[in-house]
Coordinates of C-alpha atoms and ligand atoms in Angstrom, one line a residue:
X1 CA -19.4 -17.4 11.8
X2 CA -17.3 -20.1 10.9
X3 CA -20.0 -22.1 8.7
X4 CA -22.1 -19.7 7.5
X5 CA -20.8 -18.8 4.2
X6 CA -19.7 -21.5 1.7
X7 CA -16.9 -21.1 -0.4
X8 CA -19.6 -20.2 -3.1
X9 CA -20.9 -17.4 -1.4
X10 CA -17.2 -16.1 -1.4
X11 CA -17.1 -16.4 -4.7
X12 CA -19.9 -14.4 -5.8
X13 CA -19.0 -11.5 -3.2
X14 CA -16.0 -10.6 -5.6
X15 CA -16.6 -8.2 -7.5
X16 CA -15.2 -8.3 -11.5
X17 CA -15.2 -7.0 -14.8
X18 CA -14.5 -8.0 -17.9
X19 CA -12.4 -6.3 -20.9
X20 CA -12.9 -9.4 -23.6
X21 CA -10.7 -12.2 -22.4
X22 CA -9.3 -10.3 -19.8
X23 CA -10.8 -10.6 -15.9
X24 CA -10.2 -8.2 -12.9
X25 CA -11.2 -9.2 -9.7
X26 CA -11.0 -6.9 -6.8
X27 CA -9.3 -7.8 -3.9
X28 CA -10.9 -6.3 -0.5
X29 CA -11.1 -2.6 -0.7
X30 CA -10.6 -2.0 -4.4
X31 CA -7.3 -4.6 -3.1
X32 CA -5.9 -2.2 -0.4
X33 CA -2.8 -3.8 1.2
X34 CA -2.5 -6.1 2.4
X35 CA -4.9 -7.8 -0.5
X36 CA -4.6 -6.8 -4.3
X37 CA -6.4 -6.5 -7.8
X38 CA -6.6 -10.1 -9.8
X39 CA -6.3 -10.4 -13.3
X40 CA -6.7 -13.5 -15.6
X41 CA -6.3 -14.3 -19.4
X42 CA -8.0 -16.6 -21.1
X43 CA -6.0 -17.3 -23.9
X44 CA -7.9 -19.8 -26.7
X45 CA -4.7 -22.4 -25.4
X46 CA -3.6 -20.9 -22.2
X47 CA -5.0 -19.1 -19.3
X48 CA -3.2 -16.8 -17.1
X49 CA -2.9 -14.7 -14.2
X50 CA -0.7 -11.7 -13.3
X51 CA 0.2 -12.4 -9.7
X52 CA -1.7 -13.8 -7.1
X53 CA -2.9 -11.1 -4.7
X54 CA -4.8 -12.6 -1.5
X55 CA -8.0 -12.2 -3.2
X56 CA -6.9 -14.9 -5.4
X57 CA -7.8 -17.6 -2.4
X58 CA -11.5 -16.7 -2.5
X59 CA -12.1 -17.2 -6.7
X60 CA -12.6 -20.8 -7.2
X61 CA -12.1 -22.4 -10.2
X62 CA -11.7 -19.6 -12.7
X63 CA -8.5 -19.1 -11.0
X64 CA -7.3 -22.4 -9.6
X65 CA -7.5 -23.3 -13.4
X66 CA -4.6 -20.9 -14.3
X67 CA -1.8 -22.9 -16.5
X68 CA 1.0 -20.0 -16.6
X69 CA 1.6 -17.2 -13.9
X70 CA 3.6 -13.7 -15.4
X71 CA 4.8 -11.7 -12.4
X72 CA 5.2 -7.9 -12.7
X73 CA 7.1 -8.3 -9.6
X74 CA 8.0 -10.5 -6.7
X75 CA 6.5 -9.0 -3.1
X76 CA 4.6 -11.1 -0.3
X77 CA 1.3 -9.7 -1.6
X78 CA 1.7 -10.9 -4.8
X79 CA 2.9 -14.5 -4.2
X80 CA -0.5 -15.4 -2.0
X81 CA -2.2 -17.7 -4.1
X82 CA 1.3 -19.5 -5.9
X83 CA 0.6 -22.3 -3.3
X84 CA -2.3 -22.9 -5.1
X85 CA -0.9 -23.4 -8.1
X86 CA 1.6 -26.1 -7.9
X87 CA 1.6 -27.3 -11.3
X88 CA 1.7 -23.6 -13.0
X89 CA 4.4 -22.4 -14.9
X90 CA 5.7 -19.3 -13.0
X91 CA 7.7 -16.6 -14.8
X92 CA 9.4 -13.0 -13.2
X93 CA 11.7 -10.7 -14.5
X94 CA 15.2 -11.9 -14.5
X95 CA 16.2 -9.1 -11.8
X96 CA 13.0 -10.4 -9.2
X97 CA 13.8 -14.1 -9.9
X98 CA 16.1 -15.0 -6.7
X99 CA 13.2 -13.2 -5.2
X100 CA 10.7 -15.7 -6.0
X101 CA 13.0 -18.8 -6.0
X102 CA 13.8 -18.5 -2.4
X103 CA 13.3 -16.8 0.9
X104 CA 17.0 -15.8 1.0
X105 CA 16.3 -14.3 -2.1
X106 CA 13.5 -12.2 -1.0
X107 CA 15.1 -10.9 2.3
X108 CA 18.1 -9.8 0.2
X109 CA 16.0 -7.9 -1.7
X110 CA 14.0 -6.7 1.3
X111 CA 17.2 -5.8 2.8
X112 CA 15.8 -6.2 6.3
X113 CA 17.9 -9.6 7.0
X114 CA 17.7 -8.4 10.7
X115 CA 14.2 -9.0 11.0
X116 CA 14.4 -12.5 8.6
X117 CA 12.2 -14.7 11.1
X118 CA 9.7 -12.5 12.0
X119 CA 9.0 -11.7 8.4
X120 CA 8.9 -14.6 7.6
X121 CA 6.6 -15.9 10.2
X122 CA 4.0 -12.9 9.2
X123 CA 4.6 -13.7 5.3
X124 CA 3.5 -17.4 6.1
X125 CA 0.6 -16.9 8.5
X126 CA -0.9 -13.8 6.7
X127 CA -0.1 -14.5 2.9
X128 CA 0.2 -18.3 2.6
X129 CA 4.2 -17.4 1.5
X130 CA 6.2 -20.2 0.0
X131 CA 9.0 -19.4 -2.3
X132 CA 8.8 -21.2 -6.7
X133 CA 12.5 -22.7 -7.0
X134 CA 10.7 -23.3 -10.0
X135 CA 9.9 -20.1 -11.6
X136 CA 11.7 -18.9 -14.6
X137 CA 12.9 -15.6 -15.8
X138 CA 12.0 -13.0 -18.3
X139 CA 13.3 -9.9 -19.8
X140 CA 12.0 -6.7 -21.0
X141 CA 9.9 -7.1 -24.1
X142 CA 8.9 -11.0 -23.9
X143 CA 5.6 -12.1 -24.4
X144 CA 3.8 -14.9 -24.3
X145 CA 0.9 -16.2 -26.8
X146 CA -2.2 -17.4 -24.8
X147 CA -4.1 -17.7 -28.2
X148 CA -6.1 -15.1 -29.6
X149 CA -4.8 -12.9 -27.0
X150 CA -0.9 -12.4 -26.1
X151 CA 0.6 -10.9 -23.3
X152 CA 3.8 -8.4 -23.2
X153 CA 6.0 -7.6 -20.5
X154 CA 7.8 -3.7 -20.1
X155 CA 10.7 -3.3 -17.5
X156 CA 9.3 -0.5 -15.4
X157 CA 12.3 -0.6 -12.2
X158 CA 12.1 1.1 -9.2
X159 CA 9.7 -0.4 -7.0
X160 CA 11.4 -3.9 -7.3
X161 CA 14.2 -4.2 -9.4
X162 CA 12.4 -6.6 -11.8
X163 CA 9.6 -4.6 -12.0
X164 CA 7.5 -4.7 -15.1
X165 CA 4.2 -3.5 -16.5
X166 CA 1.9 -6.3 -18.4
X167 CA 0.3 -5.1 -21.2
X168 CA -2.4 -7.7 -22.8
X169 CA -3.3 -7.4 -26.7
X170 CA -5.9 -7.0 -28.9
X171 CA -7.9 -6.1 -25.1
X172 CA -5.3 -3.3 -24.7
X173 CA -5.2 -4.0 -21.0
X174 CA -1.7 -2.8 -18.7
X175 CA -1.8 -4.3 -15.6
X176 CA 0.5 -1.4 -13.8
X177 CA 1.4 -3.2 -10.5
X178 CA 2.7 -1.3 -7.8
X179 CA 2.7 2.0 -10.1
X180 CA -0.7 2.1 -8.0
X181 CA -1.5 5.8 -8.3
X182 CA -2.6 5.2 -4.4
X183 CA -2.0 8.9 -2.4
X184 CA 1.1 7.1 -0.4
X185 CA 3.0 7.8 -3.6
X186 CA 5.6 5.3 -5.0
X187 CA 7.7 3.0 -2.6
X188 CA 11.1 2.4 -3.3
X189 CA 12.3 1.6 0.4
X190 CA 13.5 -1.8 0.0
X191 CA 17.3 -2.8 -1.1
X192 CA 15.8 -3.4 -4.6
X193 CA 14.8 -0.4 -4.8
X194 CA 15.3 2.7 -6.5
X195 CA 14.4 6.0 -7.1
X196 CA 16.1 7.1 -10.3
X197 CA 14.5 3.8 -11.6
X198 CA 11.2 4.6 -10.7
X199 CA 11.2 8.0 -12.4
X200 CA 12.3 6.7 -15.7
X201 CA 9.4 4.3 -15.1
X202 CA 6.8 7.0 -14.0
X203 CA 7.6 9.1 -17.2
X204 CA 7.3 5.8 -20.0
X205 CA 4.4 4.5 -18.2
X206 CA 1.9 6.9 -20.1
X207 CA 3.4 5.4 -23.2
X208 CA 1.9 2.6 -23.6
X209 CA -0.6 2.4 -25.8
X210 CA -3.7 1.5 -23.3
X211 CA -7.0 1.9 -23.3
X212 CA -7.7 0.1 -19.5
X213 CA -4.7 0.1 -16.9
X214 CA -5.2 -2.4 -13.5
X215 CA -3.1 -1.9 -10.5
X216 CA -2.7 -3.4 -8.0
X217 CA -3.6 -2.2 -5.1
X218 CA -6.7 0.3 -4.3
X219 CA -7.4 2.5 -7.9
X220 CA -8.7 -0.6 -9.5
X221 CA -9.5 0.0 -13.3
X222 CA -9.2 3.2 -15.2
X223 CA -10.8 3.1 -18.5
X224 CA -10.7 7.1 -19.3
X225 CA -7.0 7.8 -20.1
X226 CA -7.1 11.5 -18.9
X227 CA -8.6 10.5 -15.2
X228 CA -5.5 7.8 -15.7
X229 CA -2.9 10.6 -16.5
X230 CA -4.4 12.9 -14.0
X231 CA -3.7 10.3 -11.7
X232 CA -0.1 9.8 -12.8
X233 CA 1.0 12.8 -12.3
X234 CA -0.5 13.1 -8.8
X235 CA 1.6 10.3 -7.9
X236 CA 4.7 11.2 -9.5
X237 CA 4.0 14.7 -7.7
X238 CA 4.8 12.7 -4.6
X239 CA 8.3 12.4 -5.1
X240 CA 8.8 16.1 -5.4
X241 CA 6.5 16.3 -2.2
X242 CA 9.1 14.5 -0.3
X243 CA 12.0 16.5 -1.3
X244 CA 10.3 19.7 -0.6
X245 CA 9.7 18.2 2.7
X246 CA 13.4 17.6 3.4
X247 CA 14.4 20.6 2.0
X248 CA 12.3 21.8 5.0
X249 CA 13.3 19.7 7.6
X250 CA 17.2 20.9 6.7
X251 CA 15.8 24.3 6.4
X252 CA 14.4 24.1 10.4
X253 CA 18.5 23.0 11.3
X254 CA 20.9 20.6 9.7
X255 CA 20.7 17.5 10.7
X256 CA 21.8 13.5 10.5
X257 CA 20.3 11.0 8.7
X258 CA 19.5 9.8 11.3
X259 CA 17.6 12.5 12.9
X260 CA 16.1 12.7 9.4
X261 CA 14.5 9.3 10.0
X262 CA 13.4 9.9 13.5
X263 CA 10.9 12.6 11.4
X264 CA 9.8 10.2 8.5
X265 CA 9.5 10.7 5.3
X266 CA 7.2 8.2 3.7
X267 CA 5.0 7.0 7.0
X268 CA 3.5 9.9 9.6
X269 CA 5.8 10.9 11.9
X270 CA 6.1 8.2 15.2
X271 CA 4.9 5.5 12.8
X272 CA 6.5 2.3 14.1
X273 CA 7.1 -1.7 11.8
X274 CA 9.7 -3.9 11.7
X275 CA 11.0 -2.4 8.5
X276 CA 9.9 1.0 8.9
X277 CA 13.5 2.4 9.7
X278 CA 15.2 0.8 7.0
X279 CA 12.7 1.6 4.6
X280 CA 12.5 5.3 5.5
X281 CA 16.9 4.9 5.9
X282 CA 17.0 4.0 2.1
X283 CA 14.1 6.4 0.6
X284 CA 15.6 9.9 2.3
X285 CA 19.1 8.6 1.6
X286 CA 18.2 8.2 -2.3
X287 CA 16.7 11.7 -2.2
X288 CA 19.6 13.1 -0.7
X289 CA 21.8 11.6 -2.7
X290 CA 19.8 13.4 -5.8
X291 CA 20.4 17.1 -3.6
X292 CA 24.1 16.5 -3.0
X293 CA 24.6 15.9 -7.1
X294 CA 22.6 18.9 -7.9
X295 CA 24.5 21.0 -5.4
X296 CA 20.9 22.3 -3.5
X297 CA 21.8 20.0 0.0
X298 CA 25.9 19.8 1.6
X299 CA 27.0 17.3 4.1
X300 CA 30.3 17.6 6.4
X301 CA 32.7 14.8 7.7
X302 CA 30.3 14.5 10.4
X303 CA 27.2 13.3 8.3
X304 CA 25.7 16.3 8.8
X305 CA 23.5 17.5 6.5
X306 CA 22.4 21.2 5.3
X307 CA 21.2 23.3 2.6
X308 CA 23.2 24.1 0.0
Ligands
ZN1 ZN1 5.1 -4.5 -4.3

């Protein structure tokens, strides 16, 4: 197989559309992790991508042309085709940028320092990972004039701590990011994380004033805004989902934390990754957190928690 398809034939495999200046390429699967949804701007002066999903590899030109990058966020499957781009400015929000400067700077993030070498062994062999000491920060509201087209950034936390929506005008385009509207529902396992965040997020996001939204992974493009909101509000449903589910899990018997983890919250139960205990650690401690304030979950001096 090795030969039989030239870089070309790649290239004309990917599927796109166009909204004016504005390009989406699909990554594999609509850009199902591990690949991801690729926009570009061509600005009249400047042309510029929103991350650099895996898909990014197989464009050509039209992407290895890019002169600025504007991250929405900083995650390994977003960074896949920076190598390419030595020479390209690279901006992130001011809370993702140690994130992008440097491995330490991810891992802290990630939180998982105990797995450091095997993640980064997988992020280098599966995602062509190399950290931009380079890259440069932004904060909420910048933007960036590409000519004839300008982008804007919103601070929408929660699944990274830098986290921001990219809206692109006159096209009207929000690239969403990991808001993905995908049925796993929102993530917000890592140390960077949080939940509160990412509900403030999930309720502004409807207020921008879009006419396409990209994300990242899996939905693709939504051009109908009630199919968009419809969507939403699935995926915010997720969140009350999971506390219902705890709820029932304390209902069944109190129990640890720990125990609570042994049953998963975010993956199937028995589902096994490096970072699946501290990710599922950190999302049904957050949740529990949110019960303990409002009084509907207790917890003795022996961790153990119960209904309220
Ligand atoms: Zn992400």
């Amino acid at each position: 197989m090795s030969n039989a398809f030239s870089d070309s034939d790649m290239q004309r495999c990917i599927q796109r559309v166009d909204f004016g200046r504005v390009s989406v390429f699909y990554g594999e699967k609509s850009g199902k992790y591990p690949d991801g949804n690729q926009v570009l701007v061509r600005g009249s002066k400047i042309r510029a991508a929103f991350d650099t999903p895996l898909v990014s590899n197989y464009i050509g030109p039209e992407f290895d042309a890019t002169e600025l990058v504007v991250m929405g966020h900083v995650h390994e499957d977003h960074m896949a085709g920076l190598h390419r781009l030595p020479h390209a400015s690279v901006y992130v929000h001011e809370a993702d940028l140690p994130a992008a400067q440097s491995w330490e700077g991810m891992i802290t993030a990630f939180g998982n320092s105990e797995y450091a070498s095997e993640t980064l062994l997988k992020f280098q062999r599966e995602f062509f990972y190399a950290p931009r000491p380079d890259a440069q920060g932004y904060v909420d509201n910048a933007s960036w004039d590409l000519g004839q087209t300008r982008i804007r950034a919103f601070h929408m936390p929660g699944h990274t701590a830098g986290h921001s929506v990219l809206f692109v005008e006159p096209e009207c385009v929000a690239f969403t990011g990991d808001i993905d509207l995908t049925g796993f529902g929102p993530y917000y396992g890592d140390a960077g994380s949080s939940l509160a965040d990412f509900r403030r997020s999930l309720a502004r996001l409807s207020e921008i004033p879009a006419r396409v939204w990209v994300t990242s992974h899996h939905r693709g493009v939504y051009t109908d805004r009630e199919h968009f909101l419809r969507d939403l509000s699935a995926y915010a449903a997720k969140l009350g989902e999971r506390e219902q589910r705890l709820l029932a899990l304390l209902r069944e018997s109190p129990k640890t934390l720990a125990q609570l983890v042994d049953q998963r919250l975010l993956y199937p139960p028995g589902y096994e990754g490096l970072w699946v205990v501290n990710a599922e650690t950190r999302t049904i401690s957050q949740h529990l957190a949110e019960l303990l304030a409002d009084g509907r979950v207790e917890v003795n001096e022996d961790g153990v928690y119960r209904i309220g």
